[in-house]
């Protein structure tokens, strides 16, 4: 199958990229591993940040500064500035595509405060902003004639020298390996917080598959140790209690009835404060009772229903117990805006590390980043496809993938891979979680290494080729283990605390670590970690060299 542009990922970054990449002549396909309506974007409920008045440079600069400060010294000013300046036109585009943001009586888009920000700049659709945007983008993509290829699991990139030539994929419906040739490819497959299985707001199939694909293709992963824990999830089901609940005035109280933290601090601060209470044996609740039923049903209707249905709690009258949960991952494929070392390949959304979030992401900036950089990736991919020919396919890689799938179908297994996935999630949460130390990281590393070894001897018990969920589970587990190792290696190297990365044995930020770590796979299973200088250091060095 041949396309001019292939986009992988059905969240807002992927949808935006596909829409921008499509014109009347070209063929654009959007590939998703599962159901299009089930992305993390559609779960990001609270809102999208934007300064709406493009002439208000003071407020735009404030958005830039808040984002840069939140990145804690490893943010990329160019990418942040681009994103904040594009925000207003992206909101206009979304409105044009049919997103009905909440408005006041004068039809002005309403904006609410979010944590770590200095202004009310979060535009919203009640508490279902992500799903409202996703639905509008799906409609738009369908109307533009984009081909949707759901249930398609990407195994590897097809490359020819330093150019992309397509993707190698598994059709989940019949377990066939297929090559999709294309001139340009956009990867927008989301982050890896789902590997904290059982302790994450993400769907469990967010296992970092495309990051593992990128590693295998020779690309670097950057800032992998920065995993964001959202302060508020349901205790039993991990359902996200949107930050909008605190933005609208909700309190956090402990079991003694005391407030213990500024609810609108940055997510890392609030998550750590909650964990501290819990470690002291106290429970933590969100208190929304003072908002009143009318405001709750108007501003937080999804939360109201979910609390009632999942926990039997009426939030207008009762406290709702919460806990911090893995929510978002700042690390990803090292890119310059959306470009990387492979020509014709663009990476955007949560799986990209373009430096917009650095060590910590501001709430409300993820939907914005997905839209802005998805848009940019679509534009650049189209330009590339218009000016380049198809590259040859290296069929050796395809054959290897076919053999790998056959091997997983052959043979028997005594291991329960679902139990392995669950225990990996628990290990990561407890040892590579909100608070880490050298001992916990070493234990996690040894465990992940052990699991990686046994993951290569896993086989499908069910040999049926049609819709074999075991096959996807094994492939996801292998990818998740590669990514887990990358997270742990970076966390072990970073002997300091910065943003979402907190080491109790090194509780302070250190100038020495004002840079990012990048992970490269040297050969199958062997990673190299190195420093990447941050912008300021690089500029300073170049200045020095130029003077000489
Ligand atoms: C939320 O509504 O709290 C999630 C949105 C985000 O992570 O930016």
mmCIF file with all atom_site columns, C-alpha atoms in Angstrom, residues 322-491:
data_model
loop_
_atom_site.group_PDB
_atom_site.id
_atom_site.type_symbol
_atom_site.label_atom_id
_atom_site.label_alt_id
_atom_site.label_comp_id
_atom_site.label_asym_id
_atom_site.label_entity_id
_atom_site.label_seq_id
_atom_site.pdbx_PDB_ins_code
_atom_site.Cartn_x
_atom_site.Cartn_y
_atom_site.Cartn_z
_atom_site.occupancy
_atom_site.B_iso_or_equiv
_atom_site.pdbx_formal_charge
_atom_site.auth_seq_id
_atom_site.auth_comp_id
_atom_site.auth_asym_id
_atom_site.auth_atom_id
_atom_site.pdbx_PDB_model_num
ATOM 1   C CA . UNK A 1 322 ? -7.846 10.854  45.475 1.00 0.00 ? 322 UNK A CA 1
ATOM 2   C CA . UNK A 1 323 ? -4.251 9.766   44.850 1.00 0.00 ? 323 UNK A CA 1
ATOM 3   C CA . UNK A 1 324 ? -1.507 10.887  42.421 1.00 0.00 ? 324 UNK A CA 1
ATOM 4   C CA . UNK A 1 325 ? -1.202 8.827   39.233 1.00 0.00 ? 325 UNK A CA 1
ATOM 5   C CA . UNK A 1 326 ? 1.218  8.675   36.298 1.00 0.00 ? 326 UNK A CA 1
ATOM 6   C CA . UNK A 1 327 ? -0.322 10.898  33.675 1.00 0.00 ? 327 UNK A CA 1
ATOM 7   C CA . UNK A 1 328 ? 2.073  12.355  31.137 1.00 0.00 ? 328 UNK A CA 1
ATOM 8   C CA . UNK A 1 329 ? 5.620  11.804  29.976 1.00 0.00 ? 329 UNK A CA 1
ATOM 9   C CA . UNK A 1 330 ? 7.862  14.717  29.102 1.00 0.00 ? 330 UNK A CA 1
ATOM 10  C CA . UNK A 1 331 ? 10.530 12.471  27.559 1.00 0.00 ? 331 UNK A CA 1
ATOM 11  C CA . UNK A 1 332 ? 10.430 11.269  23.999 1.00 0.00 ? 332 UNK A CA 1
ATOM 12  C CA . UNK A 1 333 ? 12.147 11.246  20.636 1.00 0.00 ? 333 UNK A CA 1
ATOM 13  C CA . UNK A 1 334 ? 14.741 14.004  20.464 1.00 0.00 ? 334 UNK A CA 1
ATOM 14  C CA . UNK A 1 335 ? 13.527 16.447  17.818 1.00 0.00 ? 335 UNK A CA 1
ATOM 15  C CA . UNK A 1 336 ? 14.259 19.923  16.575 1.00 0.00 ? 336 UNK A CA 1
ATOM 16  C CA . UNK A 1 337 ? 10.676 21.284  16.523 1.00 0.00 ? 337 UNK A CA 1
ATOM 17  C CA . UNK A 1 338 ? 9.348  18.184  14.673 1.00 0.00 ? 338 UNK A CA 1
ATOM 18  C CA . UNK A 1 339 ? 12.373 17.061  12.632 1.00 0.00 ? 339 UNK A CA 1
ATOM 19  C CA . UNK A 1 340 ? 14.893 14.370  13.489 1.00 0.00 ? 340 UNK A CA 1
ATOM 20  C CA . UNK A 1 341 ? 17.924 12.664  11.931 1.00 0.00 ? 341 UNK A CA 1
ATOM 21  C CA . UNK A 1 342 ? 15.836 10.622  9.482  1.00 0.00 ? 342 UNK A CA 1
ATOM 22  C CA . UNK A 1 343 ? 14.788 12.621  6.429  1.00 0.00 ? 343 UNK A CA 1
ATOM 23  C CA . UNK A 1 344 ? 11.057 12.659  5.763  1.00 0.00 ? 344 UNK A CA 1
ATOM 24  C CA . UNK A 1 345 ? 10.272 11.579  9.341  1.00 0.00 ? 345 UNK A CA 1
ATOM 25  C CA . UNK A 1 346 ? 8.531  13.987  11.713 1.00 0.00 ? 346 UNK A CA 1
ATOM 26  C CA . UNK A 1 347 ? 7.638  13.400  15.351 1.00 0.00 ? 347 UNK A CA 1
ATOM 27  C CA . UNK A 1 348 ? 5.106  15.356  17.398 1.00 0.00 ? 348 UNK A CA 1
ATOM 28  C CA . UNK A 1 349 ? 2.771  15.269  20.376 1.00 0.00 ? 349 UNK A CA 1
ATOM 29  C CA . UNK A 1 350 ? 3.553  13.542  23.642 1.00 0.00 ? 350 UNK A CA 1
ATOM 30  C CA . UNK A 1 351 ? 6.027  11.107  22.101 1.00 0.00 ? 351 UNK A CA 1
ATOM 31  C CA . UNK A 1 352 ? 8.299  13.951  20.954 1.00 0.00 ? 352 UNK A CA 1
ATOM 32  C CA . UNK A 1 353 ? 10.776 15.693  23.180 1.00 0.00 ? 353 UNK A CA 1
ATOM 33  C CA . UNK A 1 354 ? 11.032 19.110  21.570 1.00 0.00 ? 354 UNK A CA 1
ATOM 34  C CA . UNK A 1 355 ? 11.882 20.863  24.842 1.00 0.00 ? 355 UNK A CA 1
ATOM 35  C CA . UNK A 1 356 ? 8.520  22.546  25.285 1.00 0.00 ? 356 UNK A CA 1
ATOM 36  C CA . UNK A 1 357 ? 7.936  20.909  28.676 1.00 0.00 ? 357 UNK A CA 1
ATOM 37  C CA . UNK A 1 358 ? 11.488 20.203  29.851 1.00 0.00 ? 358 UNK A CA 1
ATOM 38  C CA . UNK A 1 359 ? 11.379 18.720  33.345 1.00 0.00 ? 359 UNK A CA 1
ATOM 39  C CA . UNK A 1 360 ? 7.737  19.494  34.004 1.00 0.00 ? 360 UNK A CA 1
ATOM 40  C CA . UNK A 1 361 ? 4.649  20.266  31.968 1.00 0.00 ? 361 UNK A CA 1
ATOM 41  C CA . UNK A 1 362 ? 2.092  22.908  32.787 1.00 0.00 ? 362 UNK A CA 1
ATOM 42  C CA . UNK A 1 363 ? -1.495 21.646  32.867 1.00 0.00 ? 363 UNK A CA 1
ATOM 43  C CA . UNK A 1 364 ? -3.335 22.758  29.712 1.00 0.00 ? 364 UNK A CA 1
ATOM 44  C CA . UNK A 1 365 ? -0.145 22.839  27.621 1.00 0.00 ? 365 UNK A CA 1
ATOM 45  C CA . UNK A 1 366 ? -0.423 19.252  26.350 1.00 0.00 ? 366 UNK A CA 1
ATOM 46  C CA . UNK A 1 367 ? -3.453 19.782  24.129 1.00 0.00 ? 367 UNK A CA 1
ATOM 47  C CA . UNK A 1 368 ? -1.854 22.990  22.899 1.00 0.00 ? 368 UNK A CA 1
ATOM 48  C CA . UNK A 1 369 ? 1.441  21.301  22.126 1.00 0.00 ? 369 UNK A CA 1
ATOM 49  C CA . UNK A 1 370 ? -0.324 18.441  20.344 1.00 0.00 ? 370 UNK A CA 1
ATOM 50  C CA . UNK A 1 371 ? -2.273 20.834  18.137 1.00 0.00 ? 371 UNK A CA 1
ATOM 51  C CA . UNK A 1 372 ? 0.569  23.263  17.393 1.00 0.00 ? 372 UNK A CA 1
ATOM 52  C CA . UNK A 1 373 ? 3.272  20.712  16.604 1.00 0.00 ? 373 UNK A CA 1
ATOM 53  C CA . UNK A 1 374 ? 0.839  18.297  14.922 1.00 0.00 ? 374 UNK A CA 1
ATOM 54  C CA . UNK A 1 375 ? -0.097 21.181  12.643 1.00 0.00 ? 375 UNK A CA 1
ATOM 55  C CA . UNK A 1 376 ? 3.582  21.942  11.943 1.00 0.00 ? 376 UNK A CA 1
ATOM 56  C CA . UNK A 1 377 ? 4.446  18.271  11.346 1.00 0.00 ? 377 UNK A CA 1
ATOM 57  C CA . UNK A 1 378 ? 1.583  17.976  8.841  1.00 0.00 ? 378 UNK A CA 1
ATOM 58  C CA . UNK A 1 379 ? 2.737  21.071  6.932  1.00 0.00 ? 379 UNK A CA 1
ATOM 59  C CA . UNK A 1 380 ? 6.386  19.963  6.772  1.00 0.00 ? 380 UNK A CA 1
ATOM 60  C CA . UNK A 1 381 ? 5.523  16.359  5.904  1.00 0.00 ? 381 UNK A CA 1
ATOM 61  C CA . UNK A 1 382 ? 3.376  17.558  3.005  1.00 0.00 ? 382 UNK A CA 1
ATOM 62  C CA . UNK A 1 383 ? 6.152  19.834  1.747  1.00 0.00 ? 383 UNK A CA 1
ATOM 63  C CA . UNK A 1 384 ? 8.648  16.974  1.946  1.00 0.00 ? 384 UNK A CA 1
ATOM 64  C CA . UNK A 1 385 ? 6.298  14.568  0.138  1.00 0.00 ? 385 UNK A CA 1
ATOM 65  C CA . UNK A 1 386 ? 5.670  17.149  -2.596 1.00 0.00 ? 386 UNK A CA 1
ATOM 66  C CA . UNK A 1 387 ? 9.366  17.596  -3.296 1.00 0.00 ? 387 UNK A CA 1
ATOM 67  C CA . UNK A 1 388 ? 10.740 14.059  -2.848 1.00 0.00 ? 388 UNK A CA 1
ATOM 68  C CA . UNK A 1 389 ? 10.259 10.663  -4.440 1.00 0.00 ? 389 UNK A CA 1
ATOM 69  C CA . UNK A 1 390 ? 9.568  7.346   -2.722 1.00 0.00 ? 390 UNK A CA 1
ATOM 70  C CA . UNK A 1 391 ? 12.667 5.715   -1.230 1.00 0.00 ? 391 UNK A CA 1
ATOM 71  C CA . UNK A 1 392 ? 13.381 2.011   -1.801 1.00 0.00 ? 392 UNK A CA 1
ATOM 72  C CA . UNK A 1 393 ? 12.226 -0.487  0.821  1.00 0.00 ? 393 UNK A CA 1
ATOM 73  C CA . UNK A 1 394 ? 14.789 -2.639  2.584  1.00 0.00 ? 394 UNK A CA 1
ATOM 74  C CA . UNK A 1 395 ? 12.975 -5.994  2.585  1.00 0.00 ? 395 UNK A CA 1
ATOM 75  C CA . UNK A 1 396 ? 15.441 -7.551  5.055  1.00 0.00 ? 396 UNK A CA 1
ATOM 76  C CA . UNK A 1 397 ? 13.755 -5.610  7.858  1.00 0.00 ? 397 UNK A CA 1
ATOM 77  C CA . UNK A 1 398 ? 10.345 -6.790  6.689  1.00 0.00 ? 398 UNK A CA 1
ATOM 78  C CA . UNK A 1 399 ? 11.486 -10.407 6.611  1.00 0.00 ? 399 UNK A CA 1
ATOM 79  C CA . UNK A 1 400 ? 12.905 -10.081 10.145 1.00 0.00 ? 400 UNK A CA 1
ATOM 80  C CA . UNK A 1 401 ? 9.548  -8.805  11.387 1.00 0.00 ? 401 UNK A CA 1
ATOM 81  C CA . UNK A 1 402 ? 7.668  -11.640 9.684  1.00 0.00 ? 402 UNK A CA 1
ATOM 82  C CA . UNK A 1 403 ? 10.024 -14.143 11.325 1.00 0.00 ? 403 UNK A CA 1
ATOM 83  C CA . UNK A 1 404 ? 9.635  -12.480 14.710 1.00 0.00 ? 404 UNK A CA 1
ATOM 84  C CA . UNK A 1 405 ? 5.829  -12.759 14.557 1.00 0.00 ? 405 UNK A CA 1
ATOM 85  C CA . UNK A 1 406 ? 6.054  -16.412 13.429 1.00 0.00 ? 406 UNK A CA 1
ATOM 86  C CA . UNK A 1 407 ? 8.416  -17.147 16.326 1.00 0.00 ? 407 UNK A CA 1
ATOM 87  C CA . UNK A 1 408 ? 5.967  -15.652 18.841 1.00 0.00 ? 408 UNK A CA 1
ATOM 88  C CA . UNK A 1 409 ? 3.212  -17.894 17.432 1.00 0.00 ? 409 UNK A CA 1
ATOM 89  C CA . UNK A 1 410 ? 5.384  -21.005 17.615 1.00 0.00 ? 410 UNK A CA 1
ATOM 90  C CA . UNK A 1 411 ? 6.466  -22.633 20.867 1.00 0.00 ? 411 UNK A CA 1
ATOM 91  C CA . UNK A 1 412 ? 4.887  -22.623 24.279 1.00 0.00 ? 412 UNK A CA 1
ATOM 92  C CA . UNK A 1 413 ? 5.017  -20.424 27.315 1.00 0.00 ? 413 UNK A CA 1
ATOM 93  C CA . UNK A 1 414 ? 4.695  -21.119 30.977 1.00 0.00 ? 414 UNK A CA 1
ATOM 94  C CA . UNK A 1 415 ? 4.783  -17.430 31.932 1.00 0.00 ? 415 UNK A CA 1
ATOM 95  C CA . UNK A 1 416 ? 1.696  -15.331 32.537 1.00 0.00 ? 416 UNK A CA 1
ATOM 96  C CA . UNK A 1 417 ? 2.441  -12.145 30.585 1.00 0.00 ? 417 UNK A CA 1
ATOM 97  C CA . UNK A 1 418 ? -0.533 -10.256 32.012 1.00 0.00 ? 418 UNK A CA 1
ATOM 98  C CA . UNK A 1 419 ? 0.854  -10.789 35.493 1.00 0.00 ? 419 UNK A CA 1
ATOM 99  C CA . UNK A 1 420 ? 4.225  -9.528  34.226 1.00 0.00 ? 420 UNK A CA 1
ATOM 100 C CA . UNK A 1 421 ? 2.640  -6.329  32.853 1.00 0.00 ? 421 UNK A CA 1
ATOM 101 C CA . UNK A 1 422 ? 0.880  -5.669  36.151 1.00 0.00 ? 422 UNK A CA 1
ATOM 102 C CA . UNK A 1 423 ? 3.959  -6.309  38.228 1.00 0.00 ? 423 UNK A CA 1
ATOM 103 C CA . UNK A 1 424 ? 6.016  -4.033  35.934 1.00 0.00 ? 424 UNK A CA 1
ATOM 104 C CA . UNK A 1 425 ? 3.521  -1.213  36.583 1.00 0.00 ? 425 UNK A CA 1
ATOM 105 C CA . UNK A 1 426 ? 3.721  -1.737  40.344 1.00 0.00 ? 426 UNK A CA 1
ATOM 106 C CA . UNK A 1 427 ? 7.523  -1.865  40.292 1.00 0.00 ? 427 UNK A CA 1
ATOM 107 C CA . UNK A 1 428 ? 7.725  1.374   38.288 1.00 0.00 ? 428 UNK A CA 1
ATOM 108 C CA . UNK A 1 429 ? 5.248  3.204   40.517 1.00 0.00 ? 429 UNK A CA 1
ATOM 109 C CA . UNK A 1 430 ? 6.945  2.132   43.733 1.00 0.00 ? 430 UNK A CA 1
ATOM 110 C CA . UNK A 1 431 ? 10.575 2.387   42.667 1.00 0.00 ? 431 UNK A CA 1
ATOM 111 C CA . UNK A 1 432 ? 10.620 4.824   39.740 1.00 0.00 ? 432 UNK A CA 1
ATOM 112 C CA . UNK A 1 433 ? 7.701  6.937   40.857 1.00 0.00 ? 433 UNK A CA 1
ATOM 113 C CA . UNK A 1 434 ? 7.038  10.289  42.500 1.00 0.00 ? 434 UNK A CA 1
ATOM 114 C CA . UNK A 1 435 ? 10.003 9.841   44.838 1.00 0.00 ? 435 UNK A CA 1
ATOM 115 C CA . UNK A 1 436 ? 13.034 7.735   43.915 1.00 0.00 ? 436 UNK A CA 1
ATOM 116 C CA . UNK A 1 437 ? 16.480 6.946   45.322 1.00 0.00 ? 437 UNK A CA 1
ATOM 117 C CA . UNK A 1 438 ? 19.554 5.011   44.232 1.00 0.00 ? 438 UNK A CA 1
ATOM 118 C CA . UNK A 1 439 ? 18.446 1.799   45.954 1.00 0.00 ? 439 UNK A CA 1
ATOM 119 C CA . UNK A 1 440 ? 14.932 1.834   44.508 1.00 0.00 ? 440 UNK A CA 1
ATOM 120 C CA . UNK A 1 441 ? 16.303 2.535   41.027 1.00 0.00 ? 441 UNK A CA 1
ATOM 121 C CA . UNK A 1 442 ? 18.863 -0.272  41.227 1.00 0.00 ? 442 UNK A CA 1
ATOM 122 C CA . UNK A 1 443 ? 16.162 -2.713  42.311 1.00 0.00 ? 443 UNK A CA 1
ATOM 123 C CA . UNK A 1 444 ? 13.905 -1.577  39.477 1.00 0.00 ? 444 UNK A CA 1
ATOM 124 C CA . UNK A 1 445 ? 16.745 -1.854  36.961 1.00 0.00 ? 445 UNK A CA 1
ATOM 125 C CA . UNK A 1 446 ? 17.566 -5.443  37.987 1.00 0.00 ? 446 UNK A CA 1
ATOM 126 C CA . UNK A 1 447 ? 13.911 -6.423  37.811 1.00 0.00 ? 447 UNK A CA 1
ATOM 127 C CA . UNK A 1 448 ? 13.398 -4.855  34.379 1.00 0.00 ? 448 UNK A CA 1
ATOM 128 C CA . UNK A 1 449 ? 16.569 -6.553  33.040 1.00 0.00 ? 449 UNK A CA 1
ATOM 129 C CA . UNK A 1 450 ? 15.262 -9.876  34.293 1.00 0.00 ? 450 UNK A CA 1
ATOM 130 C CA . UNK A 1 451 ? 11.855 -9.289  32.698 1.00 0.00 ? 451 UNK A CA 1
ATOM 131 C CA . UNK A 1 452 ? 13.490 -8.235  29.430 1.00 0.00 ? 452 UNK A CA 1
ATOM 132 C CA . UNK A 1 453 ? 15.255 -11.567 29.250 1.00 0.00 ? 453 UNK A CA 1
ATOM 133 C CA . UNK A 1 454 ? 12.135 -13.601 29.811 1.00 0.00 ? 454 UNK A CA 1
ATOM 134 C CA . UNK A 1 455 ? 10.096 -11.423 27.444 1.00 0.00 ? 455 UNK A CA 1
ATOM 135 C CA . UNK A 1 456 ? 12.014 -12.918 24.511 1.00 0.00 ? 456 UNK A CA 1
ATOM 136 C CA . UNK A 1 457 ? 10.789 -16.405 25.422 1.00 0.00 ? 457 UNK A CA 1
ATOM 137 C CA . UNK A 1 458 ? 7.108  -15.488 25.500 1.00 0.00 ? 458 UNK A CA 1
ATOM 138 C CA . UNK A 1 459 ? 4.781  -17.146 22.984 1.00 0.00 ? 459 UNK A CA 1
ATOM 139 C CA . UNK A 1 460 ? 1.075  -16.993 22.232 1.00 0.00 ? 460 UNK A CA 1
ATOM 140 C CA . UNK A 1 461 ? -0.842 -19.707 24.061 1.00 0.00 ? 461 UNK A CA 1
ATOM 141 C CA . UNK A 1 462 ? -3.764 -19.094 21.730 1.00 0.00 ? 462 UNK A CA 1
ATOM 142 C CA . UNK A 1 463 ? -2.536 -19.823 18.165 1.00 0.00 ? 463 UNK A CA 1
ATOM 143 C CA . UNK A 1 464 ? -5.539 -18.245 16.412 1.00 0.00 ? 464 UNK A CA 1
ATOM 144 C CA . UNK A 1 465 ? -4.358 -15.595 13.917 1.00 0.00 ? 465 UNK A CA 1
ATOM 145 C CA . UNK A 1 466 ? -7.505 -13.482 13.919 1.00 0.00 ? 466 UNK A CA 1
ATOM 146 C CA . UNK A 1 467 ? -7.608 -10.720 16.529 1.00 0.00 ? 467 UNK A CA 1
ATOM 147 C CA . UNK A 1 468 ? -5.048 -12.376 18.742 1.00 0.00 ? 468 UNK A CA 1
ATOM 148 C CA . UNK A 1 469 ? -4.777 -10.096 21.774 1.00 0.00 ? 469 UNK A CA 1
ATOM 149 C CA . UNK A 1 470 ? -1.913 -12.132 23.226 1.00 0.00 ? 470 UNK A CA 1
ATOM 150 C CA . UNK A 1 471 ? 0.300  -11.229 20.290 1.00 0.00 ? 471 UNK A CA 1
ATOM 151 C CA . UNK A 1 472 ? -0.208 -7.486  20.835 1.00 0.00 ? 472 UNK A CA 1
ATOM 152 C CA . UNK A 1 473 ? 0.263  -7.953  24.580 1.00 0.00 ? 473 UNK A CA 1
ATOM 153 C CA . UNK A 1 474 ? 3.653  -9.613  24.059 1.00 0.00 ? 474 UNK A CA 1
ATOM 154 C CA . UNK A 1 475 ? 4.812  -6.955  21.581 1.00 0.00 ? 475 UNK A CA 1
ATOM 155 C CA . UNK A 1 476 ? 3.653  -4.175  23.910 1.00 0.00 ? 476 UNK A CA 1
ATOM 156 C CA . UNK A 1 477 ? 5.376  -5.744  26.874 1.00 0.00 ? 477 UNK A CA 1
ATOM 157 C CA . UNK A 1 478 ? 8.677  -5.952  25.000 1.00 0.00 ? 478 UNK A CA 1
ATOM 158 C CA . UNK A 1 479 ? 8.408  -2.305  24.014 1.00 0.00 ? 479 UNK A CA 1
ATOM 159 C CA . UNK A 1 480 ? 7.382  -1.276  27.523 1.00 0.00 ? 480 UNK A CA 1
ATOM 160 C CA . UNK A 1 481 ? 10.421 -3.026  28.971 1.00 0.00 ? 481 UNK A CA 1
ATOM 161 C CA . UNK A 1 482 ? 12.785 -1.246  26.560 1.00 0.00 ? 482 UNK A CA 1
ATOM 162 C CA . UNK A 1 483 ? 11.269 2.072   27.526 1.00 0.00 ? 483 UNK A CA 1
ATOM 163 C CA . UNK A 1 484 ? 11.327 1.219   31.251 1.00 0.00 ? 484 UNK A CA 1
ATOM 164 C CA . UNK A 1 485 ? 15.032 0.556   31.018 1.00 0.00 ? 485 UNK A CA 1
ATOM 165 C CA . UNK A 1 486 ? 15.576 3.893   29.291 1.00 0.00 ? 486 UNK A CA 1
ATOM 166 C CA . UNK A 1 487 ? 13.616 5.725   32.037 1.00 0.00 ? 487 UNK A CA 1
ATOM 167 C CA . UNK A 1 488 ? 15.550 4.023   34.829 1.00 0.00 ? 488 UNK A CA 1
ATOM 168 C CA . UNK A 1 489 ? 18.965 4.573   33.247 1.00 0.00 ? 489 UNK A CA 1
ATOM 169 C CA . UNK A 1 490 ? 18.289 8.303   32.925 1.00 0.00 ? 490 UNK A CA 1
ATOM 170 C CA . UNK A 1 491 ? 16.846 8.518   36.440 1.00 0.00 ? 491 UNK A CA 1
#
